[in-house]
Amino acid sequence: MTEKMSKDNLYRYLFENASVRGELVQLESSYQEVISAHDYPLAIQKVLGELMASTSLLTATLKFSGDISIQLQGDGPVSLAVINGNNLQQLRGVSRWDGEIADDASLQQMFGKGYMVITLTPNDGERYQGVVGLEKDTLAECLEDYFQQSEQLPTKIKLFADTKQAAGMFLQVLPTDGNHNEEFDHLSILTETVKQDELFSLEAEEVLHRLYHEEEVRLYEPVAVTFKCTCSKERSAKAIRTVSKEEVDAIIAEVGKVEMGCEYCNSKYIFDSIDIEAIYANAPSNDVTQ
Ligand SMILES: [Zn+2]
C-alpha cells in the first residue's frame, strides 16, 4: 500500500523514443492559499487555479533564474487575474472584479475583450513580454496560441481547477532540428484524453502510465510548488515614502496610523506616527544636490 504523496508538485518527464517533453502539475494547498485571500466567485477561483497551473508549467520551461507572470486583463467585469511565480516554483496571485460573476461564466463573459500578457523577467538579462488575445474558449487553448506565436513549437496544454485543486499538463516538441510533428501528434492525442478526476486523485506516475502505457517515459523527481508572497513591512514603507509627508501626516492626524494591505496575501502592515517619522528620516534626501 502506498501512501498518497503530498500535492503541490511539478513533474517533468521525457519520452525515450520521441523528441517530446512533458510536465504535469498538481496543486492543492498553494492554490487554497491564493483563493482564500478574497471572497472570489467560483468562476474566478477556477481561472486563478488554471493560471497557477499554467504559471508552474511555464516556469519549469525557463532556462534562467527570475520571475514569470501570466496576467489576464480586459474590459469585462473581471478586470484582472494574475499569477506571479519564480524559478523556485513560488507562486502568488490575485484577481479584481466588479459585480456578480456567474458560476459558468466564460472567459469572454468575464474579461470582455481580453488579453493574456506573459512576462518573463530574468534576474540577469532582458525582460520579455508576449501578448495574445483571449480569443479561444479555454485558457489552455489561449496558451497554445501563445506558444505557437512565440516559440513556433507544437505545444499541448491541459488545465483543470475546481474549488479544491488545480492541475495541468504540458507537452511540447523539443527544440531540436528535424520534424517530429508526427510523434508529437500521437502523444498529444493521448494527452488530450486525461480527465480532471485522474489528475486530481492519482499519483503522477499512475497518470502517465494510464496515458502512455505503450511509451517509454522517464519521470524526473518532482519539484515542490509553494505559495509565497513577496510583500513585507519594508516594501510597504518604501511605498509610503512615494507619498508626500504632508499627506501621510494628515492621515496620522486623522486616524492615528497608516495601514497598508497586501492584496495577494491579505497581510496588513500598520505604521504609527513614530514609524512614519522614521520612514521619512531614513529617506534619501532629495533636496541636497551637491
Ligand atoms: Zn503579501
JSON list of C-alpha atoms and ligand atoms in Angstrom, two decimals, residues 92 229 231 262 264-265 267, ligand 1:
[
{"chain": "A", "resi": 92, "resn": "ARG", "atom": "CA", "xyz": [1.15, 34.13, -5.65]},
{"chain": "A", "resi": 229, "resn": "CYS", "atom": "CA", "xyz": [4.12, 36.37, -1.16]},
{"chain": "A", "resi": 231, "resn": "CYS", "atom": "CA", "xyz": [5.33, 41.65, 0.43]},
{"chain": "A", "resi": 262, "resn": "CYS", "atom": "CA", "xyz": [-1.29, 43.35, 0.55]},
{"chain": "A", "resi": 264, "resn": "TYR", "atom": "CA", "xyz": [-2.08, 39.00, -2.65]},
{"chain": "A", "resi": 265, "resn": "CYS", "atom": "CA", "xyz": [-1.96, 37.56, 0.87]},
{"chain": "A", "resi": 267, "resn": "SER", "atom": "CA", "xyz": [-1.20, 40.85, 5.24]},
{"chain": "B", "resi": 1, "resn": "ZN", "atom": "ZN", "xyz": [1.55, 39.74, 0.61]}
]
